[in-house]
PDB file of C-alpha atoms in Angstrom:
ATOM      1  CA  UNK A1093     104.558 150.143  23.707  1.00 90.00           C
ATOM      2  CA  UNK A1094     106.403 153.189  25.016  1.00 96.00           C
ATOM      3  CA  UNK A1095     109.969 151.924  25.549  1.00 98.00           C
ATOM      4  CA  UNK A1096     111.239 149.646  22.789  1.00 98.00           C
ATOM      5  CA  UNK A1097     114.723 148.117  22.682  1.00 97.00           C
ATOM      6  CA  UNK A1098     115.666 146.891  19.200  1.00 97.00           C
ATOM      7  CA  UNK A1099     118.728 144.649  19.253  1.00 94.00           C
ATOM      8  CA  UNK A1100     120.402 142.138  16.945  1.00 87.00           C
ATOM      9  CA  UNK A1101     123.298 141.759  14.566  1.00 79.00           C
ATOM     10  CA  UNK A1102     124.097 144.672  12.296  1.00 76.00           C
ATOM     11  CA  UNK A1103     122.767 144.563   8.771  1.00 75.00           C
ATOM     12  CA  UNK A1104     119.471 142.961   9.738  1.00 78.00           C
ATOM     13  CA  UNK A1105     117.228 145.976   9.281  1.00 83.00           C
ATOM     14  CA  UNK A1106     117.146 147.295  12.854  1.00 90.00           C
ATOM     15  CA  UNK A1107     117.380 150.931  11.763  1.00 89.00           C
ATOM     16  CA  UNK A1108     114.696 150.459   9.116  1.00 88.00           C
ATOM     17  CA  UNK A1109     112.420 148.842  11.698  1.00 93.00           C
ATOM     18  CA  UNK A1110     113.079 151.694  14.147  1.00 96.00           C
ATOM     19  CA  UNK A1111     112.124 154.297  11.544  1.00 95.00           C
ATOM     20  CA  UNK A1112     108.890 152.403  10.797  1.00 95.00           C
ATOM     21  CA  UNK A1113     108.057 152.190  14.511  1.00 97.00           C
ATOM     22  CA  UNK A1114     108.755 155.917  14.923  1.00 97.00           C
ATOM     23  CA  UNK A1115     106.396 156.711  12.025  1.00 96.00           C
ATOM     24  CA  UNK A1116     103.658 154.515  13.472  1.00 97.00           C
ATOM     25  CA  UNK A1117     104.029 155.229  17.200  1.00 97.00           C
ATOM     26  CA  UNK A1118     105.547 158.718  17.248  1.00 97.00           C
ATOM     27  CA  UNK A1119     108.335 157.703  19.634  1.00 98.00           C
ATOM     28  CA  UNK A1120     111.828 159.210  19.456  1.00 98.00           C
ATOM     29  CA  UNK A1121     114.536 156.940  18.034  1.00 98.00           C
ATOM     30  CA  UNK A1122     118.003 156.840  19.575  1.00 97.00           C
ATOM     31  CA  UNK A1123     120.851 155.059  17.798  1.00 95.00           C
ATOM     32  CA  UNK A1124     123.480 153.519  20.071  1.00 94.00           C
ATOM     33  CA  UNK A1125     126.067 153.819  17.291  1.00 88.00           C
ATOM     34  CA  UNK A1126     125.821 157.618  17.523  1.00 90.00           C
ATOM     35  CA  UNK A1127     127.362 157.571  21.005  1.00 91.00           C
ATOM     36  CA  UNK A1128     129.386 154.363  20.837  1.00 88.00           C
ATOM     37  CA  UNK A1129     131.397 155.207  17.713  1.00 85.00           C
ATOM     38  CA  UNK A1130     133.379 158.226  16.583  1.00 85.00           C
ATOM     39  CA  UNK A1131     133.983 159.044  12.896  1.00 82.00           C
ATOM     40  CA  UNK A1132     135.999 156.330  11.166  1.00 77.00           C
ATOM     41  CA  UNK A1133     134.473 153.625  13.387  1.00 73.00           C
ATOM     42  CA  UNK A1134     136.719 154.477  16.335  1.00 82.00           C
ATOM     43  CA  UNK A1135     135.240 153.605  19.725  1.00 82.00           C
ATOM     44  CA  UNK A1136     134.026 156.533  21.804  1.00 86.00           C
ATOM     45  CA  UNK A1137     135.406 156.921  25.348  1.00 84.00           C
ATOM     46  CA  UNK A1138     133.922 154.091  27.394  1.00 79.00           C
ATOM     47  CA  UNK A1139     132.875 156.295  30.320  1.00 82.00           C
ATOM     48  CA  UNK A1140     130.672 158.582  28.189  1.00 84.00           C
ATOM     49  CA  UNK A1141     128.610 155.968  26.366  1.00 88.00           C
ATOM     50  CA  UNK A1142     127.007 154.299  29.439  1.00 90.00           C
ATOM     51  CA  UNK A1143     125.984 157.661  30.916  1.00 91.00           C
ATOM     52  CA  UNK A1144     124.275 158.697  27.689  1.00 93.00           C
ATOM     53  CA  UNK A1145     122.519 155.338  27.280  1.00 94.00           C
ATOM     54  CA  UNK A1146     121.293 155.417  30.888  1.00 94.00           C
ATOM     55  CA  UNK A1147     119.931 158.935  30.331  1.00 95.00           C
ATOM     56  CA  UNK A1148     118.077 157.765  27.232  1.00 96.00           C
ATOM     57  CA  UNK A1149     116.650 154.732  29.067  1.00 95.00           C
ATOM     58  CA  UNK A1150     115.423 156.908  31.956  1.00 96.00           C
ATOM     59  CA  UNK A1151     113.052 158.780  29.617  1.00 97.00           C
ATOM     60  CA  UNK A1152     109.346 157.927  29.528  1.00 97.00           C
ATOM     61  CA  UNK A1153     109.274 156.863  25.880  1.00 98.00           C
ATOM     62  CA  UNK A1154     111.873 155.776  23.351  1.00 98.00           C
ATOM     63  CA  UNK A1155     113.051 153.376  20.709  1.00 98.00           C
ATOM     64  CA  UNK A1156     116.719 152.531  21.233  1.00 97.00           C
ATOM     65  CA  UNK A1157     118.489 150.875  18.297  1.00 96.00           C
ATOM     66  CA  UNK A1158     121.483 148.700  19.167  1.00 93.00           C
ATOM     67  CA  UNK A1159     123.312 146.980  22.002  1.00 88.00           C
ATOM     68  CA  UNK A1160     125.950 149.332  23.375  1.00 85.00           C
ATOM     69  CA  UNK A1161     128.416 148.361  26.104  1.00 83.00           C
ATOM     70  CA  UNK A1162     127.483 145.151  27.864  1.00 81.00           C
ATOM     71  CA  UNK A1163     127.277 146.580  31.437  1.00 80.00           C
ATOM     72  CA  UNK A1164     124.408 148.962  30.548  1.00 85.00           C
ATOM     73  CA  UNK A1165     122.305 146.551  28.493  1.00 89.00           C
ATOM     74  CA  UNK A1166     120.667 145.010  31.575  1.00 89.00           C
ATOM     75  CA  UNK A1167     119.423 148.372  32.838  1.00 90.00           C
ATOM     76  CA  UNK A1168     117.943 149.252  29.444  1.00 92.00           C
ATOM     77  CA  UNK A1169     116.272 145.845  29.049  1.00 93.00           C
ATOM     78  CA  UNK A1170     114.711 146.183  32.511  1.00 94.00           C
ATOM     79  CA  UNK A1171     113.230 149.577  31.515  1.00 95.00           C
ATOM     80  CA  UNK A1172     111.997 148.390  28.121  1.00 96.00           C
ATOM     81  CA  UNK A1173     108.385 147.286  27.849  1.00 97.00           C
ATOM     82  CA  UNK A1174     109.128 145.688  24.466  1.00 96.00           C
ATOM     83  CA  UNK A1175     112.316 144.000  23.233  1.00 96.00           C
ATOM     84  CA  UNK A1176     112.734 143.160  19.555  1.00 96.00           C
ATOM     85  CA  UNK A1177     115.610 140.846  18.624  1.00 92.00           C
ATOM     86  CA  UNK A1178     116.298 141.056  14.883  1.00 90.00           C
ATOM     87  CA  UNK A1179     117.791 137.718  13.849  1.00 85.00           C
ATOM     88  CA  UNK A1180     118.158 136.711  10.226  1.00 74.00           C
ATOM     89  CA  UNK A1181     120.602 134.149   8.821  1.00 75.00           C
ATOM     90  CA  UNK A1182     124.177 135.428   9.051  1.00 70.00           C
ATOM     91  CA  UNK A1183     124.452 135.582   5.248  1.00 70.00           C
ATOM     92  CA  UNK A1184     121.622 138.157   5.181  1.00 67.00           C
ATOM     93  CA  UNK A1185     123.387 140.345   7.738  1.00 60.00           C
ATOM     94  CA  UNK A1186     126.722 139.980   5.940  1.00 65.00           C
ATOM     95  CA  UNK A1187     125.330 140.889   2.543  1.00 63.00           C
ATOM     96  CA  UNK A1188     123.614 143.983   3.887  1.00 64.00           C
ATOM     97  CA  UNK A1189     126.756 145.067   5.745  1.00 62.00           C
ATOM     98  CA  UNK A1190     128.964 144.509   2.708  1.00 63.00           C
ATOM     99  CA  UNK A1191     126.674 146.741   0.682  1.00 61.00           C
ATOM    100  CA  UNK A1192     126.685 149.504   3.331  1.00 63.00           C
ATOM    101  CA  UNK A1193     130.268 149.256   4.612  1.00 61.00           C
ATOM    102  CA  UNK A1194     132.614 149.842   1.744  1.00 61.00           C
ATOM    103  CA  UNK A1195     135.724 150.055   3.935  1.00 61.00           C
ATOM    104  CA  UNK A1196     137.547 146.716   4.413  1.00 61.00           C
ATOM    105  CA  UNK A1197     138.664 147.853   7.876  1.00 66.00           C
ATOM    106  CA  UNK A1198     135.094 148.611   8.943  1.00 63.00           C
ATOM    107  CA  UNK A1199     133.920 145.223   7.672  1.00 60.00           C
ATOM    108  CA  UNK A1200     136.695 143.407   9.568  1.00 65.00           C
ATOM    109  CA  UNK A1201     135.883 145.211  12.837  1.00 64.00           C
ATOM    110  CA  UNK A1202     132.181 144.441  12.437  1.00 59.00           C
ATOM    111  CA  UNK A1203     132.859 140.751  11.733  1.00 62.00           C
ATOM    112  CA  UNK A1204     135.076 140.516  14.813  1.00 65.00           C
ATOM    113  CA  UNK A1205     132.256 141.719  17.087  1.00 63.00           C
ATOM    114  CA  UNK A1206     129.332 139.675  15.722  1.00 58.00           C
ATOM    115  CA  UNK A1207     130.026 136.275  17.371  1.00 57.00           C
ATOM    116  CA  UNK A1208     130.847 137.666  20.816  1.00 55.00           C
ATOM    117  CA  UNK A1209     127.784 139.904  20.963  1.00 53.00           C
ATOM    118  CA  UNK A1210     125.391 137.236  19.708  1.00 51.00           C
ATOM    119  CA  UNK A1211     126.773 134.562  22.047  1.00 53.00           C
ATOM    120  CA  UNK A1212     126.335 136.817  25.100  1.00 51.00           C
ATOM    121  CA  UNK A1213     122.739 137.674  24.231  1.00 48.00           C
ATOM    122  CA  UNK A1214     121.733 134.062  23.567  1.00 48.00           C
ATOM    123  CA  UNK A1215     123.443 132.889  26.770  1.00 53.00           C
ATOM    124  CA  UNK A1216     121.658 135.522  28.876  1.00 52.00           C
ATOM    125  CA  UNK A1217     118.250 134.867  27.309  1.00 49.00           C
ATOM    126  CA  UNK A1218     118.495 131.182  28.209  1.00 49.00           C
TER     127      UNK A1218
END
């Protein structure tokens, strides 16, 4: 395992899993949220995020945490030698997010994205 894509709904422990994999395998961890979101959960410019994610995916070894914009996911999944889909019951994800996101606006934005992202992934896997 040299290129690991960790995807799934927020609040499921993706970041915790990535840190554990980094400790065990010594691979660098990249968090999609760092380039996809600006402070205050504002979306970053859409043209910058795909370039950064493609640069990360071109490296020889990595753990990338998160989805990112839909058009670049395919390229990253093709490069990955391991894909981990973190999928717990929605109530588990919600509880974890409610604990970590104390801003009602941030919670509402997160809830709005969950169904669309999950539906696209499940549809493409089938």
